[in-house]
């Protein structure tokens, strides 16, 4: 996977494509996650891959194997109330970061299905977080 040189511009194009198509971009299962900035309090929207997990969705803060967590992850840790856009639907959710044992079990299942996440983990010393997006009632 090649990281674009201007990630913000790339994400803007993906978000536009996602919304124009009613919920897909680059032919992948994607969602848009809107978080509240940890420092700024402003809303930020990021496109990302998701994995169904029962009634919830999972997202993985791999940051393509970069040494630091992605900004969206730091934002949702500070403000776990998020907005999810997926499959033509938009709803509020709570982001839950599972504890170590549960995280390891979930990550193992995700990495088995999508081996590139195991490759990302092998590149870094940080533990790549998995986040459960639980729809609010």
mmCIF file of N, CA, C and O in Angstrom, residues 36-84:
data_model
loop_
_atom_site.group_PDB
_atom_site.id
_atom_site.type_symbol
_atom_site.label_atom_id
_atom_site.label_comp_id
_atom_site.label_asym_id
_atom_site.label_seq_id
_atom_site.Cartn_x
_atom_site.Cartn_y
_atom_site.Cartn_z
ATOM 1 N N UNK A 36 -14.499 14.316 17.335
ATOM 2 C CA UNK A 36 -14.290 15.668 17.850
ATOM 3 C C UNK A 36 -12.822 15.791 18.232
ATOM 4 O O UNK A 36 -12.289 14.937 18.955
ATOM 5 N N UNK A 37 -12.178 16.830 17.738
ATOM 6 C CA UNK A 37 -10.747 17.009 17.976
ATOM 7 C C UNK A 37 -10.398 17.044 19.450
ATOM 8 O O UNK A 37 -11.048 17.734 20.236
ATOM 9 N N UNK A 38 -9.385 16.296 19.834
ATOM 10 C CA UNK A 38 -8.956 16.216 21.228
ATOM 11 C C UNK A 38 -8.501 17.575 21.746
ATOM 12 O O UNK A 38 -8.750 17.922 22.895
ATOM 13 N N UNK A 39 -7.832 18.348 20.914
ATOM 14 C CA UNK A 39 -7.333 19.670 21.334
ATOM 15 C C UNK A 39 -8.236 20.804 20.868
ATOM 16 O O UNK A 39 -8.442 21.765 21.597
ATOM 17 N N UNK A 40 -8.755 20.686 19.652
ATOM 18 C CA UNK A 40 -9.479 21.807 19.046
ATOM 19 C C UNK A 40 -10.971 21.805 19.343
ATOM 20 O O UNK A 40 -11.603 22.853 19.281
ATOM 21 N N UNK A 41 -11.545 20.627 19.570
ATOM 22 C CA UNK A 41 -12.991 20.535 19.735
ATOM 23 C C UNK A 41 -13.741 20.610 18.414
ATOM 24 O O UNK A 41 -14.968 20.559 18.394
ATOM 25 N N UNK A 42 -13.020 20.699 17.301
ATOM 26 C CA UNK A 42 -13.651 20.752 15.973
ATOM 27 C C UNK A 42 -13.903 19.350 15.461
ATOM 28 O O UNK A 42 -13.191 18.410 15.814
ATOM 29 N N UNK A 43 -14.914 19.226 14.599
ATOM 30 C CA UNK A 43 -15.210 17.930 13.988
ATOM 31 C C UNK A 43 -14.205 17.622 12.882
ATOM 32 O O UNK A 43 -13.814 18.508 12.126
ATOM 33 N N UNK A 44 -13.823 16.345 12.818
ATOM 34 C CA UNK A 44 -12.918 15.847 11.785
ATOM 35 C C UNK A 44 -13.503 14.555 11.244
ATOM 36 O O UNK A 44 -13.910 13.686 12.020
ATOM 37 N N UNK A 45 -13.515 14.415 9.919
ATOM 38 C CA UNK A 45 -14.041 13.210 9.289
ATOM 39 C C UNK A 45 -12.920 12.486 8.568
ATOM 40 O O UNK A 45 -12.141 13.106 7.846
ATOM 41 N N UNK A 46 -12.858 11.177 8.798
ATOM 42 C CA UNK A 46 -11.820 10.359 8.171
ATOM 43 C C UNK A 46 -12.457 9.128 7.535
ATOM 44 O O UNK A 46 -13.313 8.484 8.144
ATOM 45 N N UNK A 47 -12.047 8.790 6.304
ATOM 46 C CA UNK A 47 -12.515 7.551 5.682
ATOM 47 C C UNK A 47 -11.652 6.392 6.172
ATOM 48 O O UNK A 47 -10.453 6.560 6.400
ATOM 49 N N UNK A 48 -12.281 5.240 6.353
ATOM 50 C CA UNK A 48 -11.507 4.072 6.770
ATOM 51 C C UNK A 48 -12.257 2.787 6.483
ATOM 52 O O UNK A 48 -13.476 2.779 6.340
ATOM 53 N N UNK A 49 -11.509 1.726 6.433
ATOM 54 C CA UNK A 49 -12.049 0.383 6.297
ATOM 55 C C UNK A 49 -12.719 -0.008 7.606
ATOM 56 O O UNK A 49 -12.310 0.442 8.669
ATOM 57 N N UNK A 50 -13.758 -0.825 7.511
ATOM 58 C CA UNK A 50 -14.393 -1.339 8.726
ATOM 59 C C UNK A 50 -14.602 -2.833 8.600
ATOM 60 O O UNK A 50 -14.590 -3.394 7.500
ATOM 61 N N UNK A 51 -14.812 -3.468 9.742
ATOM 62 C CA UNK A 51 -15.072 -4.903 9.801
ATOM 63 C C UNK A 51 -16.332 -5.094 10.643
ATOM 64 O O UNK A 51 -16.398 -4.598 11.771
ATOM 65 N N UNK A 52 -17.354 -5.770 10.088
ATOM 66 C CA UNK A 52 -18.540 -6.056 10.909
ATOM 67 C C UNK A 52 -18.157 -6.905 12.121
ATOM 68 O O UNK A 52 -17.294 -7.769 12.038
ATOM 69 N N UNK A 53 -18.821 -6.626 13.250
ATOM 70 C CA UNK A 53 -18.523 -7.325 14.505
ATOM 71 C C UNK A 53 -19.840 -7.452 15.265
ATOM 72 O O UNK A 53 -20.150 -6.617 16.115
ATOM 73 N N UNK A 54 -20.619 -8.476 14.913
ATOM 74 C CA UNK A 54 -21.958 -8.600 15.481
ATOM 75 C C UNK A 54 -22.786 -7.409 15.039
ATOM 76 O O UNK A 54 -22.800 -7.051 13.866
ATOM 77 N N UNK A 55 -23.438 -6.749 15.984
ATOM 78 C CA UNK A 55 -24.242 -5.569 15.674
ATOM 79 C C UNK A 55 -23.380 -4.313 15.563
ATOM 80 O O UNK A 55 -23.878 -3.251 15.183
ATOM 81 N N UNK A 56 -22.092 -4.425 15.894
ATOM 82 C CA UNK A 56 -21.187 -3.282 15.902
ATOM 83 C C UNK A 56 -20.260 -3.323 14.690
ATOM 84 O O UNK A 56 -20.287 -4.261 13.897
ATOM 85 N N UNK A 57 -19.422 -2.304 14.598
ATOM 86 C CA UNK A 57 -18.389 -2.240 13.577
ATOM 87 C C UNK A 57 -17.043 -2.078 14.261
ATOM 88 O O UNK A 57 -16.950 -1.469 15.334
ATOM 89 N N UNK A 58 -16.015 -2.622 13.633
ATOM 90 C CA UNK A 58 -14.648 -2.454 14.123
ATOM 91 C C UNK A 58 -13.873 -1.575 13.159
ATOM 92 O O UNK A 58 -14.042 -1.678 11.934
ATOM 93 N N UNK A 59 -13.002 -0.753 13.716
ATOM 94 C CA UNK A 59 -11.999 -0.045 12.934
ATOM 95 C C UNK A 59 -10.658 -0.274 13.615
ATOM 96 O O UNK A 59 -10.595 -0.487 14.829
ATOM 97 N N UNK A 60 -9.609 -0.266 12.826
ATOM 98 C CA UNK A 60 -8.276 -0.582 13.332
ATOM 99 C C UNK A 60 -7.389 0.653 13.153
ATOM 100 O O UNK A 60 -7.280 1.181 12.055
ATOM 101 N N UNK A 61 -6.778 1.088 14.235
ATOM 102 C CA UNK A 61 -5.945 2.296 14.216
ATOM 103 C C UNK A 61 -4.506 1.962 13.822
ATOM 104 O O UNK A 61 -3.558 2.292 14.529
ATOM 105 N N UNK A 62 -4.353 1.308 12.682
ATOM 106 C CA UNK A 62 -3.015 0.874 12.265
ATOM 107 C C UNK A 62 -2.176 2.014 11.719
ATOM 108 O O UNK A 62 -0.947 1.964 11.788
ATOM 109 N N UNK A 63 -2.834 3.018 11.149
ATOM 110 C CA UNK A 63 -2.112 4.141 10.536
ATOM 111 C C UNK A 63 -1.098 3.613 9.527
ATOM 112 O O UNK A 63 0.014 4.132 9.421
ATOM 113 N N UNK A 64 -1.496 2.545 8.831
ATOM 114 C CA UNK A 64 -0.658 1.896 7.808
ATOM 115 C C UNK A 64 0.712 1.492 8.343
ATOM 116 O O UNK A 64 1.694 1.472 7.624
ATOM 117 N N UNK A 65 0.767 1.176 9.644
ATOM 118 C CA UNK A 65 2.022 0.741 10.232
ATOM 119 C C UNK A 65 2.952 1.879 10.616
ATOM 120 O O UNK A 65 4.139 1.655 10.850
ATOM 121 N N UNK A 66 2.412 3.088 10.722
ATOM 122 C CA UNK A 66 3.229 4.231 11.157
ATOM 123 C C UNK A 66 3.513 4.114 12.659
ATOM 124 O O UNK A 66 2.771 3.438 13.382
ATOM 125 N N UNK A 67 4.560 4.765 13.129
ATOM 126 C CA UNK A 67 4.923 4.621 14.544
ATOM 127 C C UNK A 67 3.934 5.256 15.524
ATOM 128 O O UNK A 67 3.947 4.926 16.708
ATOM 129 N N UNK A 68 3.081 6.160 15.062
ATOM 130 C CA UNK A 68 2.139 6.841 15.951
ATOM 131 C C UNK A 68 0.696 6.459 15.621
ATOM 132 O O UNK A 68 0.380 6.113 14.477
ATOM 133 N N UNK A 69 -0.161 6.580 16.630
ATOM 134 C CA UNK A 69 -1.591 6.376 16.404
ATOM 135 C C UNK A 69 -2.107 7.463 15.453
ATOM 136 O O UNK A 69 -1.611 8.593 15.473
ATOM 137 N N UNK A 70 -3.119 7.137 14.663
ATOM 138 C CA UNK A 70 -3.710 8.164 13.801
ATOM 139 C C UNK A 70 -4.441 9.223 14.647
ATOM 140 O O UNK A 70 -4.886 8.945 15.764
ATOM 141 N N UNK A 71 -4.566 10.418 14.096
ATOM 142 C CA UNK A 71 -5.238 11.504 14.813
ATOM 143 C C UNK A 71 -6.659 11.120 15.223
ATOM 144 O O UNK A 71 -7.095 11.447 16.322
ATOM 145 N N UNK A 72 -7.382 10.430 14.333
ATOM 146 C CA UNK A 72 -8.773 10.094 14.658
ATOM 147 C C UNK A 72 -8.848 9.235 15.917
ATOM 148 O O UNK A 72 -9.801 9.337 16.686
ATOM 149 N N UNK A 73 -7.840 8.402 16.138
ATOM 150 C CA UNK A 73 -7.845 7.559 17.335
ATOM 151 C C UNK A 73 -7.661 8.414 18.598
ATOM 152 O O UNK A 73 -8.394 8.249 19.580
ATOM 153 N N UNK A 74 -6.708 9.311 18.567
ATOM 154 C CA UNK A 74 -6.506 10.193 19.724
ATOM 155 C C UNK A 74 -7.764 11.015 19.997
ATOM 156 O O UNK A 74 -8.127 11.245 21.153
ATOM 157 N N UNK A 75 -8.432 11.433 18.931
ATOM 158 C CA UNK A 75 -9.667 12.202 19.101
ATOM 159 C C UNK A 75 -10.748 11.381 19.797
ATOM 160 O O UNK A 75 -11.402 11.852 20.722
ATOM 161 N N UNK A 76 -10.960 10.140 19.361
ATOM 162 C CA UNK A 76 -12.061 9.368 19.950
ATOM 163 C C UNK A 76 -11.746 8.878 21.359
ATOM 164 O O UNK A 76 -12.664 8.635 22.144
ATOM 165 N N UNK A 77 -10.468 8.762 21.700
ATOM 166 C CA UNK A 77 -10.128 8.439 23.082
ATOM 167 C C UNK A 77 -10.536 9.614 23.978
ATOM 168 O O UNK A 77 -11.082 9.426 25.063
ATOM 169 N N UNK A 78 -10.299 10.839 23.494
ATOM 170 C CA UNK A 78 -10.666 12.032 24.264
ATOM 171 C C UNK A 78 -12.176 12.263 24.262
ATOM 172 O O UNK A 78 -12.740 12.718 25.255
ATOM 173 N N UNK A 79 -12.822 11.955 23.135
ATOM 174 C CA UNK A 79 -14.266 12.192 22.962
ATOM 175 C C UNK A 79 -14.868 10.968 22.266
ATOM 176 O O UNK A 79 -14.926 10.922 21.033
ATOM 177 N N UNK A 80 -15.311 9.955 23.021
ATOM 178 C CA UNK A 80 -15.767 8.705 22.405
ATOM 179 C C UNK A 80 -17.108 8.767 21.674
ATOM 180 O O UNK A 80 -17.469 7.810 20.998
ATOM 181 N N UNK A 81 -17.820 9.877 21.760
ATOM 182 C CA UNK A 81 -19.066 10.004 21.017
ATOM 183 C C UNK A 81 -18.709 10.416 19.589
ATOM 184 O O UNK A 81 -18.109 11.475 19.373
ATOM 185 N N UNK A 82 -19.074 9.582 18.610
ATOM 186 C CA UNK A 82 -18.677 9.784 17.218
ATOM 187 C C UNK A 82 -19.899 9.686 16.315
ATOM 188 O O UNK A 82 -20.979 9.280 16.747
ATOM 189 N N UNK A 83 -19.705 10.027 15.051
ATOM 190 C CA UNK A 83 -20.731 9.854 14.031
ATOM 191 C C UNK A 83 -20.167 8.928 12.966
ATOM 192 O O UNK A 83 -19.034 9.108 12.510
ATOM 193 N N UNK A 84 -20.968 7.940 12.585
ATOM 194 C CA UNK A 84 -20.576 6.954 11.592
ATOM 195 C C UNK A 84 -21.469 7.120 10.358
ATOM 196 O O UNK A 84 -22.687 7.240 10.482
#
